[in-house]
Amino acid sequence: MDLEFDRNHIWHPYASLLNPPPVYPVVRAEGVRIFLEDGRDLIDGMSSWWSALHGYNVPELNHALRAQMEQMSHVMFGGLTHQPAIALCKKLVEITPPGLNRVFLADSGSVSVEVAIKMALQFWHAQGKPNKNKLLALRNGYHGDTFGAMATCDPVTGMHHLFAGQLSQHLFAPAPRTPFGQPCSDEDIGELEKLVVQNHNILAAVILEPIVQGTGGMRFYSADYLRRVKALCDAYDLLLIADEIATGFGRSGQLFACDHAAISPDILTLGKALTGGTLTLAAALCSDRIAEGICHGEAGVFMHGPTFMGNPLACAVANASIDLLLSSPWQQKVESIETQLKAQLAPLEKAEGVADVRALGAIGVVEMREPVNMARVQEALIERGVWLRPFGKLVYTMPPYTIAEADLTQLTASMVAVLGEMA
Ligand SMILES: *Cc1c(COP(=O)(O)O)cnc(C)c1O
C-alpha cells in the first residue's frame, strides 16, 4: 500500500499530518483477527472502538447486507419508508428501557447526540420555557466531536479553550467517584445536586454516559449515583439524556447500562455497536412526552433530517446484528470475559507505574500513573500478536464478545508483559 501517500495526505483520527503516528495496513479481518499486509495477524482487543461485537466478516451480517443490496441500498427517508427501518425501530423500542417509544435514525454517534440535544431544546421551547436551554454534563464525559456534542465533553480533555467563543456554554458537575457496585454517598452527588437546585430554571437536561465514562477516562461508577441523578431530574423537571453509544448492546454486562440502575432516560442515544461494526448508524430514542411536546410546539415538527437517514443497508445489518446478539448467550459470555479480565490483569495491580486495574462487563482497563508512549506500546503489543490502542494513561481492551478464552489469555498476557517491561 502507498503508505507515503497516506502519511502525507490522509487525516487519521486525532492525528498530526506533520508528524503522523504509525498506521498499519490491513488487508482483511475475520473472527477476532485483523490481518496485516505484511502477513502478521493480530487479536483484536478494541472491537474497532466498541463496535464489532461479533468480530469481523460475520456470515449472518454479510448475508443481511447482500440480501438488502439486491433490493435497494438506499432511498431517501423523507416521504418514503421501508421494512429494514421499521423492523429495526420496532426492535429498539422493545429492547431499550421502558418508555422510549419514538426513534430518530441518525448517521453517526455524534449526530445522534446533536439530535438528542436538539430534542431537549425544542421540547422546552415548545413548553414555553425557551430559557431552559443549558445542559448539565459530567467532567470526564465524552459525547462526540461535532460542536454541539463537543460542548458537553470534558472541558479539559475536550480542549474547550481551542474553540473558546464558538462552543455553547454548559454546566459541569464533578465526575462521579463512587465505584460501580457501591451505594453513592450524599457527598458524591452533592455538587451535581447543588448545580441542579441552583440552575434548574435554565437547564434543559442532564447529559451523561450511564455507568461507564468511556473516552473521557474509562471510569465505571455507581448505579446508585445514576438512580439519584434520575430522581433529581424528575424532582426539578430536567430531562435526562443517556448517551449509550459506547455502552449499548451488552458491553457493560446489561443490555443497556441504564438497566444496571433500572431507570429510563427521557432521551437515549445509540451508535457504535448498533450495526455490529459494519456500517455507520446511530439512533436517538425519546419518550412519548418528549415527542408529543416537540410536535405540539411552534415548529410542529422535529427540525432534523439527514440525507442518509434510515439507510436500508445499515438498518438491515443492524437488524441482523441485534438478532445474532439476542439469540446468543451474550450475557454469559460478557460475564466470563469480565471474570477472565479481572483474574488475568490482576498481576498488574502491584506493577511499577500502574495506578489502577479494573474491569466491568467486556471492558478491561489498566490506568498508568503517567501517559504511555502509544506508538511504543502499540508496537510491542503487535509483536505479541495483539491489537490495542492506548491513549493517555489508559491501556484498555473491549474485545468482541466472541473472543475465545485462549485468545483473551494471549491478549491479557501481552498487556501484562508489555506494561510490566515498560516500568
Ligand atoms: C463514540 C462516542 C460518541 C460519538 O460517536 P461517533 O460515531 O464517533 O460520532 C458519542 N458518545 C459516546 C459515549 C461515544 O463513545
Coordinates of C-alpha atoms and ligand atoms in Angstrom, one line a residue:
M1 CA 0.0 0.0 0.0
D2 CA 1.1 3.6 -0.6
L3 CA 1.9 4.5 3.0
E4 CA 3.8 7.5 1.8
F5 CA 0.6 8.9 0.3
D6 CA -1.3 8.0 3.5
R7 CA 1.3 9.8 5.6
N8 CA 1.2 13.0 3.5
H9 CA -2.4 13.3 2.5
I10 CA -4.8 11.5 4.8
W11 CA -6.1 12.5 8.2
H12 CA -6.4 9.8 10.7
P13 CA -8.4 10.2 14.0
Y14 CA -6.8 12.7 16.3
A15 CA -3.5 12.7 14.3
S16 CA -0.9 15.1 13.1
L17 CA -0.1 15.4 9.4
L18 CA 3.3 16.9 10.2
N19 CA 4.4 14.1 12.5
P20 CA 2.0 11.3 11.8
P21 CA 1.9 8.3 14.1
P22 CA 2.4 4.9 12.5
V23 CA -0.5 3.2 10.8
Y24 CA -0.6 -0.4 10.0
P25 CA -2.0 -1.6 6.6
V26 CA -4.8 -4.1 7.0
V27 CA -6.0 -6.4 4.2
R28 CA -8.6 -8.5 5.9
A29 CA -10.4 -9.2 9.2
E30 CA -12.1 -12.4 10.2
G31 CA -13.4 -13.6 13.6
V32 CA -11.4 -11.7 16.2
R33 CA -8.3 -11.4 13.9
I34 CA -7.0 -8.5 11.9
F35 CA -4.7 -9.4 9.1
L36 CA -1.9 -7.1 8.2
E37 CA -0.4 -6.6 4.7
D38 CA 3.0 -8.0 5.9
G39 CA 1.4 -11.3 6.8
R40 CA 1.1 -10.9 10.5
D41 CA -2.3 -11.3 12.2
L42 CA -3.5 -9.6 15.4
I43 CA -6.1 -10.5 18.0
D44 CA -8.4 -7.5 18.1
G45 CA -8.8 -6.1 21.6
M46 CA -10.7 -3.0 20.5
S47 CA -13.8 -4.2 18.6
S48 CA -13.0 -1.3 16.3
W49 CA -13.9 1.2 19.0
W50 CA -16.7 -0.6 20.8
S51 CA -18.5 -1.6 17.6
A52 CA -17.5 -5.1 16.3
L53 CA -19.4 -7.2 18.9
H54 CA -19.4 -10.4 16.9
G55 CA -15.9 -9.9 15.4
Y56 CA -15.3 -9.5 11.7
N57 CA -16.6 -11.0 8.4
V58 CA -19.6 -12.5 10.2
P59 CA -21.6 -14.7 7.8
E60 CA -25.0 -13.6 9.2
L61 CA -24.2 -9.9 8.8
N62 CA -22.7 -10.4 5.3
H63 CA -25.8 -12.2 4.3
A64 CA -28.1 -9.4 5.5
L65 CA -26.1 -6.9 3.6
R66 CA -26.1 -8.8 0.4
A67 CA -29.8 -9.6 0.6
Q68 CA -30.6 -5.9 1.2
M69 CA -28.3 -4.7 -1.5
E70 CA -30.2 -6.8 -4.1
Q71 CA -33.4 -4.9 -3.1
M72 CA -32.0 -1.4 -2.6
S73 CA -29.0 0.1 -0.9
H74 CA -30.7 3.4 -0.2
V75 CA -33.7 5.5 -0.7
M76 CA -34.5 8.9 0.9
F77 CA -36.4 8.7 4.2
G78 CA -38.4 11.9 3.5
G79 CA -41.8 10.7 2.4
L80 CA -40.7 7.1 1.9
T81 CA -40.2 4.2 4.4
H82 CA -39.1 0.6 4.3
Q83 CA -39.1 -2.7 6.1
P84 CA -35.5 -2.6 7.4
A85 CA -36.1 0.7 9.2
I86 CA -39.5 -0.4 10.6
A87 CA -38.1 -3.8 11.8
L88 CA -35.1 -2.1 13.4
C89 CA -37.1 0.7 15.2
K90 CA -39.6 -1.9 16.5
K91 CA -36.7 -3.9 18.0
L92 CA -35.1 -0.8 19.5
V93 CA -38.4 0.2 21.2
E94 CA -38.7 -3.3 22.5
I95 CA -35.3 -3.9 24.0
T96 CA -34.4 -0.4 25.3
P97 CA -35.6 0.8 28.7
P98 CA -39.4 1.2 29.0
G99 CA -41.0 4.3 27.6
L100 CA -38.5 5.0 24.8
N101 CA -41.1 4.7 22.1
R102 CA -40.1 7.1 19.4
V103 CA -37.0 6.6 17.3
F104 CA -34.9 9.0 15.2
L105 CA -32.3 7.3 13.0
A106 CA -29.1 9.3 12.6
D107 CA -25.9 8.6 10.7
S108 CA -23.2 8.7 13.4
G109 CA -22.9 8.8 17.1
S110 CA -22.1 12.5 17.3
V111 CA -25.1 13.3 15.1
S112 CA -27.4 11.4 17.4
V113 CA -26.1 13.5 20.3
E114 CA -26.8 16.6 18.3
V115 CA -30.3 15.3 17.7
A116 CA -30.7 14.4 21.4
I117 CA -29.7 18.0 22.4
K118 CA -31.9 19.5 19.8
M119 CA -34.9 17.4 21.0
A120 CA -34.3 18.6 24.6
L121 CA -34.1 22.3 23.5
Q122 CA -37.1 22.1 21.1
F123 CA -39.1 20.4 23.9
W124 CA -38.6 23.2 26.3
H125 CA -39.1 25.8 23.6
A126 CA -42.5 24.2 22.9
Q127 CA -43.3 24.2 26.6
G128 CA -43.0 28.0 26.6
K129 CA -39.7 27.7 28.5
P130 CA -37.0 28.7 26.0
N131 CA -34.7 29.8 28.8
K132 CA -34.3 26.1 29.8
N133 CA -31.5 25.8 27.2
K134 CA -28.4 24.8 29.0
L135 CA -27.1 21.3 29.7
L136 CA -25.6 19.8 32.8
A137 CA -22.8 17.4 31.9
L138 CA -20.2 15.4 33.9
R139 CA -16.5 16.0 33.9
N140 CA -14.6 13.2 32.2
G141 CA -17.6 12.8 29.9
Y142 CA -17.3 12.2 26.1
H143 CA -20.2 12.7 23.7
G144 CA -18.7 13.2 20.3
D145 CA -16.7 15.6 18.1
T146 CA -19.3 17.8 16.5
F147 CA -19.7 21.3 18.0
G148 CA -22.9 20.6 20.0
A149 CA -21.6 17.3 21.3
M150 CA -18.1 18.8 21.9
A151 CA -19.6 21.5 24.1
T152 CA -20.8 18.7 26.5
C153 CA -17.4 16.9 26.6
D154 CA -15.0 17.3 29.5
P155 CA -13.8 20.9 29.1
V156 CA -10.1 20.0 29.7
T157 CA -9.6 16.8 27.8
G158 CA -12.1 18.2 25.2
M159 CA -9.8 21.2 24.8
H160 CA -12.6 23.7 25.1
H161 CA -10.1 26.6 25.2
L162 CA -9.3 25.9 21.5
F163 CA -12.8 26.8 20.5
A164 CA -13.5 29.5 23.0
G165 CA -16.4 31.6 21.9
Q166 CA -17.7 29.0 19.5
L167 CA -19.0 26.4 21.9
S168 CA -22.3 26.6 23.8
Q169 CA -21.5 27.2 27.4
H170 CA -22.9 24.4 29.6
L171 CA -22.5 23.5 33.3
F172 CA -20.3 20.7 34.5
A173 CA -20.6 18.6 37.7
P174 CA -17.6 16.6 39.0
A175 CA -17.2 13.1 37.7
P176 CA -18.9 10.5 40.0
R177 CA -16.4 8.9 42.3
T178 CA -18.4 6.1 43.8
P179 CA -17.2 2.9 42.2
F180 CA -19.6 0.5 40.4
G181 CA -21.3 -1.8 42.9
Q182 CA -21.3 0.6 45.8
P183 CA -24.0 2.9 47.2
C184 CA -23.5 6.6 46.4
S185 CA -22.8 8.9 49.2
D186 CA -24.6 12.3 49.6
E187 CA -21.2 13.9 49.2
D188 CA -20.5 12.3 45.8
I189 CA -23.8 13.6 44.3
G190 CA -23.7 16.8 46.3
E191 CA -22.1 19.1 43.8
L192 CA -24.4 18.0 41.0
E193 CA -27.4 18.3 43.3
K194 CA -26.3 21.9 44.1
L195 CA -26.0 22.8 40.4
V196 CA -29.5 21.3 39.7
V197 CA -31.1 23.2 42.6
Q198 CA -29.5 26.5 41.7
N199 CA -29.9 26.3 37.9
H200 CA -32.9 24.2 37.1
N201 CA -34.6 27.3 35.6
I202 CA -32.0 27.4 32.8
L203 CA -31.3 23.7 32.5
A204 CA -32.9 21.7 29.7
A205 CA -31.3 18.4 30.6
V206 CA -28.6 16.4 32.3
I207 CA -26.5 14.5 29.7
L208 CA -24.3 11.6 30.8
E209 CA -22.8 8.3 29.8
P210 CA -24.6 5.9 32.2
I211 CA -22.3 3.7 34.4
V212 CA -19.2 3.8 32.0
Q213 CA -17.5 7.0 31.2
G214 CA -15.6 5.9 28.1
T215 CA -13.2 8.0 26.1
G216 CA -13.0 10.6 28.8
G217 CA -11.3 8.3 31.3
M218 CA -12.7 4.7 31.1
R219 CA -14.3 5.1 34.5
F220 CA -17.0 2.8 36.0
Y221 CA -19.4 4.4 38.5
S222 CA -22.2 3.5 40.9
A223 CA -25.7 2.6 39.6
D224 CA -27.0 4.3 42.7
Y225 CA -25.4 7.5 41.6
L226 CA -27.3 7.2 38.2
R227 CA -30.6 6.5 40.1
R228 CA -30.1 9.6 42.2
V229 CA -29.4 11.7 39.1
K230 CA -32.6 10.4 37.5
A231 CA -34.5 11.3 40.7
L232 CA -33.1 14.8 40.8
C233 CA -34.1 15.3 37.1
D234 CA -37.6 14.2 37.9
A235 CA -37.8 16.4 41.0
Y236 CA -36.6 19.6 39.2
D237 CA -38.1 19.0 35.8
L238 CA -35.0 18.4 33.8
L239 CA -34.7 15.8 31.1
L240 CA -32.2 13.0 31.3
I241 CA -30.2 12.3 28.1
A242 CA -28.4 8.9 28.4
D243 CA -25.6 8.5 25.9
E244 CA -25.2 4.7 25.4
I245 CA -23.3 5.0 22.2
A246 CA -20.4 3.1 23.8
T247 CA -22.3 1.0 26.4
G248 CA -25.3 -0.1 24.3
F249 CA -25.8 -3.8 23.4
G250 CA -24.3 -5.6 26.4
R251 CA -20.9 -4.1 26.8
S252 CA -21.2 -3.3 30.5
G253 CA -22.9 -6.6 31.4
Q254 CA -26.5 -5.5 30.9
L255 CA -28.1 -5.0 27.5
F256 CA -28.1 -1.2 28.3
A257 CA -26.1 0.4 31.1
C258 CA -29.3 2.2 32.3
D259 CA -30.5 -1.3 33.1
H260 CA -28.0 -1.6 36.0
A261 CA -30.0 1.2 37.7
A262 CA -33.4 0.2 36.3
I263 CA -34.0 3.7 35.0
S264 CA -35.4 5.0 31.8
P265 CA -34.0 8.3 30.5
D266 CA -36.1 10.7 28.5
I267 CA -33.7 10.5 25.6
L268 CA -31.3 7.7 24.7
T269 CA -28.5 7.7 22.1
L270 CA -27.2 4.6 20.5
G271 CA -24.5 4.0 17.9
K272 CA -21.2 2.2 17.6
A273 CA -22.3 -1.5 18.1
L274 CA -25.7 -0.9 16.5
T275 CA -24.7 -2.4 13.2
G276 CA -22.2 -4.9 14.8
G277 CA -19.4 -2.7 13.5
T278 CA -20.4 -3.0 9.8
L279 CA -21.7 0.4 8.8
T280 CA -22.3 3.8 10.4
L281 CA -25.7 4.1 12.0
A282 CA -27.0 5.7 15.2
A283 CA -30.3 6.4 16.9
A284 CA -31.8 8.9 19.3
L285 CA -34.9 7.4 21.1
C286 CA -37.2 9.5 23.2
S287 CA -40.4 9.1 25.3
D288 CA -43.9 9.9 24.1
R289 CA -43.9 13.0 26.3
I290 CA -40.8 14.5 24.6
A291 CA -42.1 13.6 21.0
E292 CA -45.5 15.0 21.6
G293 CA -44.2 18.1 23.4
I294 CA -41.9 18.9 20.4
C295 CA -44.7 18.3 17.8
H296 CA -47.2 20.5 19.7
G297 CA -44.7 23.3 19.6
E298 CA -44.4 26.3 17.2
A299 CA -42.4 24.3 14.6
G300 CA -44.9 21.4 14.7
V301 CA -42.1 19.1 13.5
F302 CA -38.7 18.0 14.7
M303 CA -36.2 20.1 12.8
H304 CA -33.7 17.4 11.6
G305 CA -33.4 15.1 8.6
P306 CA -30.0 13.7 7.4
T307 CA -29.7 12.8 3.7
F308 CA -28.8 9.2 4.6
M309 CA -31.4 8.9 7.4
G310 CA -32.6 5.3 7.9
N311 CA -30.1 3.9 5.3
P312 CA -31.6 0.4 4.4
L313 CA -28.3 -1.4 4.2
A314 CA -27.3 -0.1 7.7
C315 CA -30.8 -0.9 9.1
A316 CA -30.7 -4.4 7.6
V317 CA -27.3 -5.2 9.1
A318 CA -28.3 -3.7 12.4
N319 CA -31.4 -6.0 12.5
A320 CA -29.1 -9.0 11.8
S321 CA -26.6 -7.9 14.4
I322 CA -29.3 -7.5 17.1
D323 CA -30.9 -10.8 16.2
L324 CA -27.5 -12.5 16.4
L325 CA -26.7 -10.9 19.7
L326 CA -30.0 -11.8 21.4
S327 CA -30.0 -15.3 20.1
S328 CA -26.5 -15.9 21.6
P329 CA -25.7 -16.4 25.3
W330 CA -24.2 -12.9 25.2
Q331 CA -24.6 -12.2 28.9
Q332 CA -22.9 -15.3 30.0
K333 CA -20.1 -14.6 27.5
V334 CA -19.7 -11.0 28.7
E335 CA -19.6 -12.2 32.3
S336 CA -16.9 -14.7 31.6
I337 CA -14.9 -12.1 29.8
E338 CA -15.2 -9.9 32.9
T339 CA -14.1 -12.7 35.2
Q340 CA -11.1 -13.5 32.9
L341 CA -10.1 -9.9 32.6
K342 CA -10.2 -9.4 36.4
A343 CA -8.2 -12.5 37.1
Q344 CA -5.6 -12.1 34.3
L345 CA -5.0 -8.4 34.7
A346 CA -4.7 -8.6 38.5
P347 CA -0.9 -9.1 38.4
L348 CA -0.6 -5.5 37.1
E349 CA -2.2 -4.1 40.3
K350 CA 1.1 -4.2 42.0
A351 CA 3.3 -3.4 39.0
E352 CA 5.5 -0.4 38.9
G353 CA 3.8 2.6 37.3
V354 CA 0.3 1.2 37.4
A355 CA -2.3 3.4 39.2
D356 CA -5.4 1.1 38.9
V357 CA -6.7 -2.0 37.2
R358 CA -10.4 -2.5 36.7
A359 CA -12.9 -4.5 34.6
L360 CA -16.7 -4.2 34.0
G361 CA -18.5 -6.4 31.6
A362 CA -16.3 -6.9 28.5
I363 CA -14.1 -3.9 29.3
G364 CA -10.7 -4.1 30.9
V365 CA -8.7 -1.1 31.9
V366 CA -5.2 -0.6 33.1
E367 CA -4.6 3.0 34.2
M368 CA -0.9 4.0 34.4
R369 CA 0.5 6.8 36.6
E370 CA 2.0 8.6 33.6
P371 CA 0.8 8.8 29.9
V372 CA 2.2 5.9 27.9
N373 CA 4.1 6.2 24.6
M374 CA 1.3 5.0 22.4
A375 CA 3.4 4.1 19.4
R376 CA 5.9 2.2 21.5
V377 CA 3.3 0.2 23.5
Q378 CA 1.4 -0.5 20.3
E379 CA 4.5 -1.8 18.5
A380 CA 5.3 -4.1 21.5
L381 CA 1.8 -5.4 21.6
I382 CA 1.8 -6.0 17.8
E383 CA 5.0 -8.1 18.2
R384 CA 3.0 -10.2 20.6
G385 CA 0.1 -10.5 18.1
V386 CA -2.3 -8.1 19.8
W387 CA -4.2 -5.0 18.6
L388 CA -4.9 -2.3 21.2
R389 CA -4.9 1.4 21.0
P390 CA -3.8 3.0 24.3
F391 CA -4.5 6.7 24.9
G392 CA -3.0 8.9 27.6
K393 CA -2.6 6.9 30.8
L394 CA -5.0 4.3 29.7
V395 CA -4.3 0.9 28.2
Y396 CA -7.6 -0.9 27.8
T397 CA -9.4 -3.6 26.0
M398 CA -13.0 -4.2 24.9
P399 CA -12.8 -7.3 22.8
P400 CA -15.5 -8.8 20.6
Y401 CA -17.9 -11.0 22.8
T402 CA -17.0 -13.9 20.5
I403 CA -13.3 -14.0 21.6
A404 CA -12.1 -17.5 22.6
E405 CA -10.7 -17.9 26.1
A406 CA -7.2 -18.7 24.7
D407 CA -7.2 -15.6 22.6
L408 CA -8.2 -13.4 25.5
T409 CA -5.5 -15.0 27.6
Q410 CA -2.9 -14.1 24.9
L411 CA -4.3 -10.6 24.9
T412 CA -4.1 -10.1 28.7
A413 CA -0.8 -11.8 28.9
S414 CA 0.6 -9.4 26.3
M415 CA -0.7 -6.4 28.3
V416 CA 0.8 -7.8 31.5
A417 CA 4.2 -8.4 29.8
V418 CA 4.4 -5.2 27.8
L419 CA 3.2 -2.9 30.7
G420 CA 5.5 -4.8 33.1
E421 CA 8.5 -4.2 30.8
M422 CA 7.7 -0.5 30.4
A423 CA 8.1 0.1 34.1
Ligands
LIG1 C1 -18.0 7.3 20.2 C2 -19.0 8.1 21.1 C3 -19.7 9.2 20.6 C4 -19.5 9.7 19.1 O1 -19.9 8.7 18.2 P1 -19.3 8.9 16.7 O2 -20.0 7.8 15.9 O3 -17.8 8.7 16.8 O4 -19.6 10.2 16.2 C5 -20.6 9.8 21.4 N1 -20.8 9.4 22.7 C6 -20.1 8.3 23.2 C7 -20.4 7.9 24.6 C8 -19.2 7.7 22.4 O5 -18.5 6.6 23.0

